[in-house]
Backbone as JSON Lines, residues from 0, in Angstrom:
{"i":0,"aa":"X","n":[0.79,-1.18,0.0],"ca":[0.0,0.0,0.0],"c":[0.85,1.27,0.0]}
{"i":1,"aa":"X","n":[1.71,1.0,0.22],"ca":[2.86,2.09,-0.04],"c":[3.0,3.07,-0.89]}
{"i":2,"aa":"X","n":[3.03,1.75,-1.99],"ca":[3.71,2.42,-3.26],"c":[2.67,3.21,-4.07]}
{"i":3,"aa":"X","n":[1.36,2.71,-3.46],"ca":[0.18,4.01,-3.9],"c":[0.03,5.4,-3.71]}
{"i":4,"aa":"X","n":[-0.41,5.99,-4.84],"ca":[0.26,7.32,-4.59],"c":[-0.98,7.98,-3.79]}
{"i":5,"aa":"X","n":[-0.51,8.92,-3.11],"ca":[-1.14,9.38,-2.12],"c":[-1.81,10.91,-2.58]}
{"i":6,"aa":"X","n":[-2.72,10.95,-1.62],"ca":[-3.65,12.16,-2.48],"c":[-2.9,13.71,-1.85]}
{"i":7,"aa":"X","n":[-2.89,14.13,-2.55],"ca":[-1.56,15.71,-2.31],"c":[-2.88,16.96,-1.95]}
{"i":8,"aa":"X","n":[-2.63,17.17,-0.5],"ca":[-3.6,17.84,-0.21],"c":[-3.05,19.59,0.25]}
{"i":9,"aa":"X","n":[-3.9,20.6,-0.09],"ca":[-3.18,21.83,-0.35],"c":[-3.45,22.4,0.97]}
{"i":10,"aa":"X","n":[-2.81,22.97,1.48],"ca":[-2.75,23.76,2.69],"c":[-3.8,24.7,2.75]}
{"i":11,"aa":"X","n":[-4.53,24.9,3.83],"ca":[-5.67,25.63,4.23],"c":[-5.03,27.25,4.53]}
{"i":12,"aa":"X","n":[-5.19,27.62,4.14],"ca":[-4.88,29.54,4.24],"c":[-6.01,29.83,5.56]}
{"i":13,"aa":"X","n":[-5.33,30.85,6.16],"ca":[-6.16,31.64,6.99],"c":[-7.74,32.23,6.71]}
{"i":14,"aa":"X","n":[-8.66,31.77,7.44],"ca":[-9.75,32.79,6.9],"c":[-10.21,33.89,7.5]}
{"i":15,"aa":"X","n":[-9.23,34.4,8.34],"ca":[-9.52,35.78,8.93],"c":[-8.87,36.61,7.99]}
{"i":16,"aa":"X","n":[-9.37,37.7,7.2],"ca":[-8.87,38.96,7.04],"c":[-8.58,40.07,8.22]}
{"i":17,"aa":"X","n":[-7.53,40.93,7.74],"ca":[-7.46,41.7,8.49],"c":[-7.7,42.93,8.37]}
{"i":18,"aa":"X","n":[-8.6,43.32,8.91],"ca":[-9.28,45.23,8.49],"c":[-9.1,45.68,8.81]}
{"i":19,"aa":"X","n":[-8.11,46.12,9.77],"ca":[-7.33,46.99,10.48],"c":[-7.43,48.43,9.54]}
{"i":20,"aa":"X","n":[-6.43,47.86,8.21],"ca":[-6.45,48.99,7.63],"c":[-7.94,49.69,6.96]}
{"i":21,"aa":"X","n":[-8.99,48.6,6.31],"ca":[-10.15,49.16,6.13],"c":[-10.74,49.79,7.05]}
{"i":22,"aa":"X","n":[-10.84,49.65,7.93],"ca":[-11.38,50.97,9.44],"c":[-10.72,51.92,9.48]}
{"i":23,"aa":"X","n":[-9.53,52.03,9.19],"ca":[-8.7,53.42,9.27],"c":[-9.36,54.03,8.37]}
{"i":24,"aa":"X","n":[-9.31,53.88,6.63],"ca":[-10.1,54.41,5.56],"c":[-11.05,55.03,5.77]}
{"i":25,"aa":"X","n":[-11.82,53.54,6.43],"ca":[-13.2,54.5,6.91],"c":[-13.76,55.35,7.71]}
{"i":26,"aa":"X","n":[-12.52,55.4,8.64],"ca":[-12.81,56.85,9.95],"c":[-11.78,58.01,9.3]}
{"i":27,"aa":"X","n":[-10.96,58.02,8.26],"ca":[-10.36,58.74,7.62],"c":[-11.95,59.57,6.8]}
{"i":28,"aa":"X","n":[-12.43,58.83,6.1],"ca":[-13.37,59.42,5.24],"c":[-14.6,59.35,5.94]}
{"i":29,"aa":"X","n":[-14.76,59.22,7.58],"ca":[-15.92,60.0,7.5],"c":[-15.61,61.25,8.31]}
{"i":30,"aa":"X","n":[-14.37,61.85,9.03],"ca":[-13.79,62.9,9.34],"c":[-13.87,63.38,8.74]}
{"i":31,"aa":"X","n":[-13.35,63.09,6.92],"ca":[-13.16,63.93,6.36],"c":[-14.44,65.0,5.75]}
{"i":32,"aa":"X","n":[-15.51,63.7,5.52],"ca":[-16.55,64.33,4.91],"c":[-17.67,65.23,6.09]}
{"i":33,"aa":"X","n":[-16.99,65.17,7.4],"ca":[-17.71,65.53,8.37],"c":[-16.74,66.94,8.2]}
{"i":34,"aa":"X","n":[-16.15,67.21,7.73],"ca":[-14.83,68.38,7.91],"c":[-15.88,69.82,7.19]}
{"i":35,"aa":"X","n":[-15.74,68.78,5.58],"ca":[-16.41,69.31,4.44],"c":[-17.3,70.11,4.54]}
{"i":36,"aa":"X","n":[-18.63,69.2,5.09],"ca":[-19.54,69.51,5.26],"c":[-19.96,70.84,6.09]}
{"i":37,"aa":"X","n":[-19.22,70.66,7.48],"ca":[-19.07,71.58,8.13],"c":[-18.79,73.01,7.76]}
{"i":38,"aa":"X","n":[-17.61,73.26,6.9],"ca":[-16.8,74.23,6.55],"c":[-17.8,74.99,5.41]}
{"i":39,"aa":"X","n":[-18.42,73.97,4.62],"ca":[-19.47,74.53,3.67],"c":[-20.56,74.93,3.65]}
{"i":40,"aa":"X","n":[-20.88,75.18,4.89],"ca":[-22.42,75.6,5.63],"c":[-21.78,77.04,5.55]}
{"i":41,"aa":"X","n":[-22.92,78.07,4.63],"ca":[-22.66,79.47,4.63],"c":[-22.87,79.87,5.99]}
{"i":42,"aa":"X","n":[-22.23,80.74,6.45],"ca":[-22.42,81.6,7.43],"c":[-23.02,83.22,7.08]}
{"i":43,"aa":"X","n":[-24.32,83.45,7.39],"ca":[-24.83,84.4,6.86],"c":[-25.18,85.56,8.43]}
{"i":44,"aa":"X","n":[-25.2,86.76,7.81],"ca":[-25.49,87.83,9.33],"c":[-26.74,88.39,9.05]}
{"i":45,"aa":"X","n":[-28.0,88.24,9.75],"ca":[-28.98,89.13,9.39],"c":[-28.73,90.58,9.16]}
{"i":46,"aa":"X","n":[-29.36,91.1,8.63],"ca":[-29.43,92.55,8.4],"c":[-30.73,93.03,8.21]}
{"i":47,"aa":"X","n":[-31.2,93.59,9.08],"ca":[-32.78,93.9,9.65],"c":[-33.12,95.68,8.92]}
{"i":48,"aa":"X","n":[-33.81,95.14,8.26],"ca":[-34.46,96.76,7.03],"c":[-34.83,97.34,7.96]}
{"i":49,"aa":"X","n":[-34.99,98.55,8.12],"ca":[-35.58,99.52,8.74],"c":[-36.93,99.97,8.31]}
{"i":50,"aa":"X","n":[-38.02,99.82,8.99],"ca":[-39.01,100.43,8.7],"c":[-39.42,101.34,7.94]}
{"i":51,"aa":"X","n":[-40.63,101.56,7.45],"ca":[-41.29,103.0,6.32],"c":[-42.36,103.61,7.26]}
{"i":52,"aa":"X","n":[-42.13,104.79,7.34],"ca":[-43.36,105.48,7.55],"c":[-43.66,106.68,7.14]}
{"i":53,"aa":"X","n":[-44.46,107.13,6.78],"ca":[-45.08,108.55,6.18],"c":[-45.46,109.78,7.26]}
{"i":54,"aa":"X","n":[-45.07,110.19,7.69],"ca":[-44.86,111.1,8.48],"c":[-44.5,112.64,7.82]}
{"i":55,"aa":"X","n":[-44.88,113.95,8.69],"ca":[-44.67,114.7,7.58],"c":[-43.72,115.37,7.76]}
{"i":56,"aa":"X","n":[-42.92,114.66,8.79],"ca":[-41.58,115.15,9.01],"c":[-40.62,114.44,8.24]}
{"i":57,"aa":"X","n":[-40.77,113.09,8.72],"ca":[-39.78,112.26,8.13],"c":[-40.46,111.47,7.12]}
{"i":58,"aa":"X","n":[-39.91,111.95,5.8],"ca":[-41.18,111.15,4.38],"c":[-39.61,109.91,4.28]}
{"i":59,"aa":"X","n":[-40.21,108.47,4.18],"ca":[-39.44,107.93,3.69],"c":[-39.01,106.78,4.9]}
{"i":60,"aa":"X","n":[-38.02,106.0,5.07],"ca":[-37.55,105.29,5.96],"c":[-36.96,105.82,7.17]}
{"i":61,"aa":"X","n":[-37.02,105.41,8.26],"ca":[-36.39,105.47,9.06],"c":[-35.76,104.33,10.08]}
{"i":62,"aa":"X","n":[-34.36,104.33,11.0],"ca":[-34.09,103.77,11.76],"c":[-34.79,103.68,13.37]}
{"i":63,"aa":"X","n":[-35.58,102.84,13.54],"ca":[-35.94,103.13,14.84],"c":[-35.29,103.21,16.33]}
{"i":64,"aa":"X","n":[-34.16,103.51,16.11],"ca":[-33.24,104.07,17.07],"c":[-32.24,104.25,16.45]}
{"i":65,"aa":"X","n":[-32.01,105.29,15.81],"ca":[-30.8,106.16,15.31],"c":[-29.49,106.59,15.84]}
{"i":66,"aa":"X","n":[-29.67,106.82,17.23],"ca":[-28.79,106.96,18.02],"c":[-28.05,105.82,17.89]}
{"i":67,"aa":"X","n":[-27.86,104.93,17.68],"ca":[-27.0,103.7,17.77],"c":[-26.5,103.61,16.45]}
{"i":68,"aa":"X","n":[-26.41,104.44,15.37],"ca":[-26.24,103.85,14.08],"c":[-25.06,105.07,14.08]}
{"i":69,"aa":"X","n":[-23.84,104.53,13.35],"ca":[-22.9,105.34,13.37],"c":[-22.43,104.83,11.62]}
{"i":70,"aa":"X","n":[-22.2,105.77,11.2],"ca":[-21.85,106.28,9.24],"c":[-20.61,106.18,9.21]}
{"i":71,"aa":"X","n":[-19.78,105.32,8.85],"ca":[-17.81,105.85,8.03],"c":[-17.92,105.96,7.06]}
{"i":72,"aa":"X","n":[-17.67,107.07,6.36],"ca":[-17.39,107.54,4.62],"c":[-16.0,107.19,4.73]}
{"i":73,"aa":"X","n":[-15.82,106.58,3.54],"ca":[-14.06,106.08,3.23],"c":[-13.9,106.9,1.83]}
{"i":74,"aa":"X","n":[-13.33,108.01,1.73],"ca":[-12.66,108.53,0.86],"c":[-11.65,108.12,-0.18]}
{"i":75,"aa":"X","n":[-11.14,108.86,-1.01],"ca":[-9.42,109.05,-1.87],"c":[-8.38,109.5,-0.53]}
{"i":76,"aa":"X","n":[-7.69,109.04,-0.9],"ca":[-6.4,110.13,0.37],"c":[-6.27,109.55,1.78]}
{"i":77,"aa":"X","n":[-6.96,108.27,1.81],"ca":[-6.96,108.27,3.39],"c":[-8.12,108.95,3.93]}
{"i":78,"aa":"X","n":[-9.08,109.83,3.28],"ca":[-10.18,110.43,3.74],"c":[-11.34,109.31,4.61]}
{"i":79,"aa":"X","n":[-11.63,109.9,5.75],"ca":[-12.05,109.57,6.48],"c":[-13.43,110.35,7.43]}
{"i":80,"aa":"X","n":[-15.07,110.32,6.6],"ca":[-15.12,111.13,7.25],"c":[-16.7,110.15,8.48]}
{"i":81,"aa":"X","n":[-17.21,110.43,9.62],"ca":[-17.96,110.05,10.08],"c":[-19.21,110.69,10.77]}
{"i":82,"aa":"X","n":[-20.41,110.57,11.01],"ca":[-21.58,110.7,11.7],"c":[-22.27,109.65,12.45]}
{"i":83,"aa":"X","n":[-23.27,110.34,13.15],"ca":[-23.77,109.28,13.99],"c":[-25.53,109.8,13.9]}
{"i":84,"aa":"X","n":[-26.21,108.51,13.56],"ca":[-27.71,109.21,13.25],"c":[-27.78,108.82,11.79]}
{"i":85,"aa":"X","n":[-28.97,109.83,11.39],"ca":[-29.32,109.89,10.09],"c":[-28.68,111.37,9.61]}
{"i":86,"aa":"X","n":[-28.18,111.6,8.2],"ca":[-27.52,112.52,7.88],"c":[-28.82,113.68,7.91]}
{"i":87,"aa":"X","n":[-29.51,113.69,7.61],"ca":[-30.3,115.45,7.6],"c":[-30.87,115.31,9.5]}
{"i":88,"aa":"X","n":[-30.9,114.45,10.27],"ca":[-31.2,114.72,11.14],"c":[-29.77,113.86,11.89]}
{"i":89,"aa":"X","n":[-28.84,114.55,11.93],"ca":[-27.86,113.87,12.95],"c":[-27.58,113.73,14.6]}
{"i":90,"aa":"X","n":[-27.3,112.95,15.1],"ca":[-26.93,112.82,16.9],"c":[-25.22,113.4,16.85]}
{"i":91,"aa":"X","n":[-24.67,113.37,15.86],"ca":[-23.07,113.26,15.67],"c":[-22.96,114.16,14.25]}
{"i":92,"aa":"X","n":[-22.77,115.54,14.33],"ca":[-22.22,116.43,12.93],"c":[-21.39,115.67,12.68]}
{"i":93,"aa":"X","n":[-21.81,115.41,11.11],"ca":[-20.32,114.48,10.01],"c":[-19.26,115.51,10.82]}
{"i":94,"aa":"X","n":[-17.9,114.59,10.63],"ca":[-16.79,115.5,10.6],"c":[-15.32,114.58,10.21]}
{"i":95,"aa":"X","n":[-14.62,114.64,9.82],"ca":[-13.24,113.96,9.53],"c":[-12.32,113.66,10.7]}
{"i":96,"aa":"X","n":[-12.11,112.4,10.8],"ca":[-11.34,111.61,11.68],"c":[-10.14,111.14,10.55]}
{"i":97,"aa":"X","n":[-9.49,110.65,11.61],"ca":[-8.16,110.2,10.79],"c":[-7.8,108.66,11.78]}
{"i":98,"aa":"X","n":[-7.39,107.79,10.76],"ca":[-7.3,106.18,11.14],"c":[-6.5,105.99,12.3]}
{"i":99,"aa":"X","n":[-6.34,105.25,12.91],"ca":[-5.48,104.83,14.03],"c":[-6.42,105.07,15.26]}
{"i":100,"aa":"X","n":[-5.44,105.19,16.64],"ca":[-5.63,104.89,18.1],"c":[-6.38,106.15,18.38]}
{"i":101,"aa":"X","n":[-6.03,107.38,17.57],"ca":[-6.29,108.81,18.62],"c":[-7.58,109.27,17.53]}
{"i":102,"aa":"X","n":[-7.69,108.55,16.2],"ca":[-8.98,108.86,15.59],"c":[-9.96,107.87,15.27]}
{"i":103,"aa":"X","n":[-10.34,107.64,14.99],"ca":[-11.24,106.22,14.53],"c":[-11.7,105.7,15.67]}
{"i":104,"aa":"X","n":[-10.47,104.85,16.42],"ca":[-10.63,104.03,17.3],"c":[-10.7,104.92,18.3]}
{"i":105,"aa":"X","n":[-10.75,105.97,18.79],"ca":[-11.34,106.11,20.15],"c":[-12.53,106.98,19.73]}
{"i":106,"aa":"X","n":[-12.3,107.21,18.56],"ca":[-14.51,108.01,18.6],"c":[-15.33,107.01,18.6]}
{"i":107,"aa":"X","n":[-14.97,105.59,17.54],"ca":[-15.64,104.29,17.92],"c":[-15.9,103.96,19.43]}
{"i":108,"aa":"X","n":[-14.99,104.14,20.09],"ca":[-14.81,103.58,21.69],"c":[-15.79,104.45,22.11]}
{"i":109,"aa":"X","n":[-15.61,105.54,22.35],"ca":[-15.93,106.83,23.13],"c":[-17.74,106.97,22.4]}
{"i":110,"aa":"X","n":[-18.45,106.44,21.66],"ca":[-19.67,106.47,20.84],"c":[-20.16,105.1,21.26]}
{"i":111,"aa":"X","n":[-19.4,104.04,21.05],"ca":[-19.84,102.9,21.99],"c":[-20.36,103.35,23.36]}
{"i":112,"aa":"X","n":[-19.81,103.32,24.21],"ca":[-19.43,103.81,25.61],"c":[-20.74,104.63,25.98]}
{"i":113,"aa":"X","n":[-21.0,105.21,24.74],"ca":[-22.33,106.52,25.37],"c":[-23.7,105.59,24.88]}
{"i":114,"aa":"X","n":[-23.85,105.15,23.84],"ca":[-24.41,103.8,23.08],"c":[-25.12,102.77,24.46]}
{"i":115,"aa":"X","n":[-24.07,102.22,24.98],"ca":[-24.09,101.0,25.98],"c":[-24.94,101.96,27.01]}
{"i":116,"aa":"X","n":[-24.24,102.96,27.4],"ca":[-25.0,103.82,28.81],"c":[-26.54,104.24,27.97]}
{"i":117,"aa":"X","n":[-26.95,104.79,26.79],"ca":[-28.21,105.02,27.02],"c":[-29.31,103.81,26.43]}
{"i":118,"aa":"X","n":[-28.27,102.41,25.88],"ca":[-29.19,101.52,25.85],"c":[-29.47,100.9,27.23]}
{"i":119,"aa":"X","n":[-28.89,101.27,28.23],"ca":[-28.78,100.56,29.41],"c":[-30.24,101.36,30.12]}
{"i":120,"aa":"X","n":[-30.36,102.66,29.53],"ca":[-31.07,103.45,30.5],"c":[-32.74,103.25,29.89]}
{"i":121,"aa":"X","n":[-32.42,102.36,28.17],"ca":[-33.84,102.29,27.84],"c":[-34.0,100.56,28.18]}
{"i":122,"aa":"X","n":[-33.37,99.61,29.11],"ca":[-33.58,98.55,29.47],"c":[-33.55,97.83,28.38]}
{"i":123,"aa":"X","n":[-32.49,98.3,27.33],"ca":[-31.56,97.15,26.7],"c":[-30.37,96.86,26.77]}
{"i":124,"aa":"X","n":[-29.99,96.62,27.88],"ca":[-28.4,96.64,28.11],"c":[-27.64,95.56,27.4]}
{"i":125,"aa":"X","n":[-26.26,95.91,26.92],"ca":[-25.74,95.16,26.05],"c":[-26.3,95.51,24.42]}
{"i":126,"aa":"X","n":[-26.99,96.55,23.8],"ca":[-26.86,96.49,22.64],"c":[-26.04,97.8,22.42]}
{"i":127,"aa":"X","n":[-25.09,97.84,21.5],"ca":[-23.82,98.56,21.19],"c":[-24.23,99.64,20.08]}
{"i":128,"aa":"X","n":[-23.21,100.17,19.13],"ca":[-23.49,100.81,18.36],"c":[-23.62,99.89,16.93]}
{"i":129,"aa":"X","n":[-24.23,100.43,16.17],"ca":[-24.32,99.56,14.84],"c":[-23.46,100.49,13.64]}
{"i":130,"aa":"X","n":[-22.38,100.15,13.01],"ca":[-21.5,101.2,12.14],"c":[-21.77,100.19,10.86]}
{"i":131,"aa":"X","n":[-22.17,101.52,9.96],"ca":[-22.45,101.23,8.73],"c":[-20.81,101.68,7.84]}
{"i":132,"aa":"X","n":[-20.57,101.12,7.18],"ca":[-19.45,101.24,6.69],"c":[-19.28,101.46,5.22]}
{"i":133,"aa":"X","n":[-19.14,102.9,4.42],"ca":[-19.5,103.02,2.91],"c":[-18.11,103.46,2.48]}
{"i":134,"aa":"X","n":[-17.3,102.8,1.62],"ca":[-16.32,102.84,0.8],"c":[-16.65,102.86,-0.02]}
{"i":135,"aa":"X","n":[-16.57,104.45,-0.86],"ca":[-16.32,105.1,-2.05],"c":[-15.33,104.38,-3.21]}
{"i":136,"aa":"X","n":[-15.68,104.5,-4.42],"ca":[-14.71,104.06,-5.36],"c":[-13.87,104.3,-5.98]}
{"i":137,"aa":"X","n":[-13.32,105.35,-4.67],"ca":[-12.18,106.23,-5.06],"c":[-11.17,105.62,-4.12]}
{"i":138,"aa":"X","n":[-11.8,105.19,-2.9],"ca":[-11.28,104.54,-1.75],"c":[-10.38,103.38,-1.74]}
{"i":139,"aa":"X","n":[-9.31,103.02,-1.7],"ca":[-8.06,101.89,-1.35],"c":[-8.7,100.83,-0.93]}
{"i":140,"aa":"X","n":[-8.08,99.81,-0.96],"ca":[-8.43,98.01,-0.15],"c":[-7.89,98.35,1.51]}
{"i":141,"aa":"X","n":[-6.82,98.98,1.56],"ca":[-6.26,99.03,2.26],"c":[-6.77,99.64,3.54]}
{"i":142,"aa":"X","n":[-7.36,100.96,3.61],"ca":[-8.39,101.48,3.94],"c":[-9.61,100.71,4.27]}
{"i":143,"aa":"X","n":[-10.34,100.12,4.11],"ca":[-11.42,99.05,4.21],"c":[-11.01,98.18,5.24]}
{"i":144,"aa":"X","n":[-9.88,97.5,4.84],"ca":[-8.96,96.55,5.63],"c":[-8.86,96.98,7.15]}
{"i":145,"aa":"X","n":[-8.3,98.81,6.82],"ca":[-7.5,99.85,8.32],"c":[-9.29,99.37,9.32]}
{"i":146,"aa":"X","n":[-10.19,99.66,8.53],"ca":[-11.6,100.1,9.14],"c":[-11.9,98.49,9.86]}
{"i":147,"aa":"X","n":[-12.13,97.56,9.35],"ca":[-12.54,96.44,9.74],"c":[-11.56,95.73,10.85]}
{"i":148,"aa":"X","n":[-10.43,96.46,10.77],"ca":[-9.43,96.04,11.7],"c":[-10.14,96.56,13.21]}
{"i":149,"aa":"X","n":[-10.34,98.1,12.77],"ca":[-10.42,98.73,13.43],"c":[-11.95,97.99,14.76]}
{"i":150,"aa":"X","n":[-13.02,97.67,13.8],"ca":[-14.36,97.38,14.6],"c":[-13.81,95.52,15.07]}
{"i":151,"aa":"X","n":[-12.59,94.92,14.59],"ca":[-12.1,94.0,15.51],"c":[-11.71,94.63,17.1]}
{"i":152,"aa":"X","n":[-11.05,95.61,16.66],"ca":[-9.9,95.95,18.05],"c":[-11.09,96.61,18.93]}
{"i":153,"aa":"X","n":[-12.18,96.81,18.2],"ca":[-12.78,97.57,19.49],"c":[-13.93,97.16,20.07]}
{"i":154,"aa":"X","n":[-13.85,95.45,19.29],"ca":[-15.0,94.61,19.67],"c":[-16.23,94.78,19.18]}
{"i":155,"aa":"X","n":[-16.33,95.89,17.77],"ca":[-17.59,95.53,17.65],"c":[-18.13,95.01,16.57]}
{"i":156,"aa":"X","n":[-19.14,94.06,17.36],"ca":[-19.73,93.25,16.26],"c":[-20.89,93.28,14.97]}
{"i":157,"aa":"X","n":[-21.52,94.64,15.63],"ca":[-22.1,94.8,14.39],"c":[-22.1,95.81,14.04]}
{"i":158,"aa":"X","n":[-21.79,95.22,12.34],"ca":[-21.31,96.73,11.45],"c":[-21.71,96.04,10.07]}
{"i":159,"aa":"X","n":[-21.96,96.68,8.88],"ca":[-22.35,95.98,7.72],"c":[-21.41,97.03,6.75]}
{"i":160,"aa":"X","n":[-20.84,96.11,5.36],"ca":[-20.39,97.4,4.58],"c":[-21.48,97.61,3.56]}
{"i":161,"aa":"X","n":[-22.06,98.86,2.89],"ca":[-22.53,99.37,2.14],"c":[-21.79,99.78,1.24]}
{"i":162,"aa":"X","n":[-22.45,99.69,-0.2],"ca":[-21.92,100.15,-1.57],"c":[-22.47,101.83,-2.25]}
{"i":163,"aa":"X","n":[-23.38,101.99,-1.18],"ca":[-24.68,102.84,-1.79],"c":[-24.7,104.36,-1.53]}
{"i":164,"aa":"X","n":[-24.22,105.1,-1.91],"ca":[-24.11,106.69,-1.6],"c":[-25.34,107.29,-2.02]}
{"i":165,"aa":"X","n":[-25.53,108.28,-0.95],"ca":[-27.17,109.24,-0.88],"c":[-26.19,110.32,-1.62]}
{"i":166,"aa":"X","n":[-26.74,111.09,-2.37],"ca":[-26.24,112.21,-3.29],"c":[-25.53,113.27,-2.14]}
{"i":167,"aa":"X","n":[-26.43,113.21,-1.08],"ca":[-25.83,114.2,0.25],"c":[-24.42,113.69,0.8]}
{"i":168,"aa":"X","n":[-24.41,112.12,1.07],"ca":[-23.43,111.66,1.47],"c":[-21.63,111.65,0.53]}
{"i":169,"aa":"X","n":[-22.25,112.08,-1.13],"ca":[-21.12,112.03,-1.85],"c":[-20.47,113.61,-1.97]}
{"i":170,"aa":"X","n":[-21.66,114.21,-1.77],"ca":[-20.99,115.52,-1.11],"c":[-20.29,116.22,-0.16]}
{"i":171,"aa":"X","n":[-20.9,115.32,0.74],"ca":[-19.96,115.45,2.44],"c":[-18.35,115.07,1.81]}
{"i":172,"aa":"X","n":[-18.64,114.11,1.41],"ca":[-17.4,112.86,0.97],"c":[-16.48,113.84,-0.07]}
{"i":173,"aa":"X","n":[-16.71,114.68,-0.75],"ca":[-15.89,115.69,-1.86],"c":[-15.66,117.09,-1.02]}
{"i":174,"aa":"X","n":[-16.71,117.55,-0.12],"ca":[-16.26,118.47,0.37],"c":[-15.6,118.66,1.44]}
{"i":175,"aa":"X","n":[-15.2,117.59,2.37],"ca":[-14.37,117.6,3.54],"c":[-12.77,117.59,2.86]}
């Protein structure tokens, strides 16, 4: 019985795989698509219209608390000019400031500051000033940049930029 040939049997291989690395893949790609997703959600800021009313004082729109609304005209030259209010009825005569610590940033501060005290006194404490921000297209990047720096350093958060000049406002803006 020997010399019969014998049946040649093949070696059994492992039947565990190892997925070690397929789980990495897959917590790789769902980080990643959790990253994505995240990052691609617009971030949008309300911006609340101001009311209309017909009045025969005031024909047209108004802010219902004006006092809190503060104007930067961004000029040619570094021009810089600001108000506080509505321009034909102002809280703050336009007048020209100049960028940095001793202009901008402390009339911002110093307009905040009065802002906070009389929202405090109409039992809204904590709402700040609101600065509208209009760069002319005569006006630098750079300039825009100085300004937005500026409502970082002084903490404030709401400010919107505008494209839109009132015929009055492009005059202020040429004649200062």
């Amino acid at each position: 019985m020997k010399n019969l040939p014998q049946k040649v049997r093949s070696k059994k291989l492992s039947s565990r795989v190892d997925l070690t690395a397929m789980v990495s893949v897959s917590f790789l790609l769902i980080i990643f698509f959790m990253v994505v997703g995240e990052l691609s959600k617009q971030k949008i800021m309300i911006n609340e219209v101001p009311s209309c009313i017909d009045e025969p004082m005031f024909t047209g729109c108004y802010m219902p608390d004006e006092s809190r609304t503060v104007t930067i005209l961004l000029g040619d030259n570094n021009k810089l000019v600001t108000y506080s209010g509505l321009l034909f009825v102002p809280v703050q005569v336009p007048r020209e400031v100049k960028y940095g610590k001793d202009g901008i940033r402390k009339e911002l501060l110093e307009r905040n500051k009065k802002v906070l005290e009389y929202s405090a006194n109409k039992g809204k404490p904590g709402n700040g000033i609101n600065v509208i921000i209009k760069p002319s297209e005569k006006c630098n990047f750079k300039n825009l940049v100085d300004i937005l720096d500026e409502m970082e350093i002084t903490q404030i958060s709401s400010y919107s930029i505008v494209n839109v000049f009132t015929p009055e406002e492009s005059k202020l803006l040429a004649s200062n």
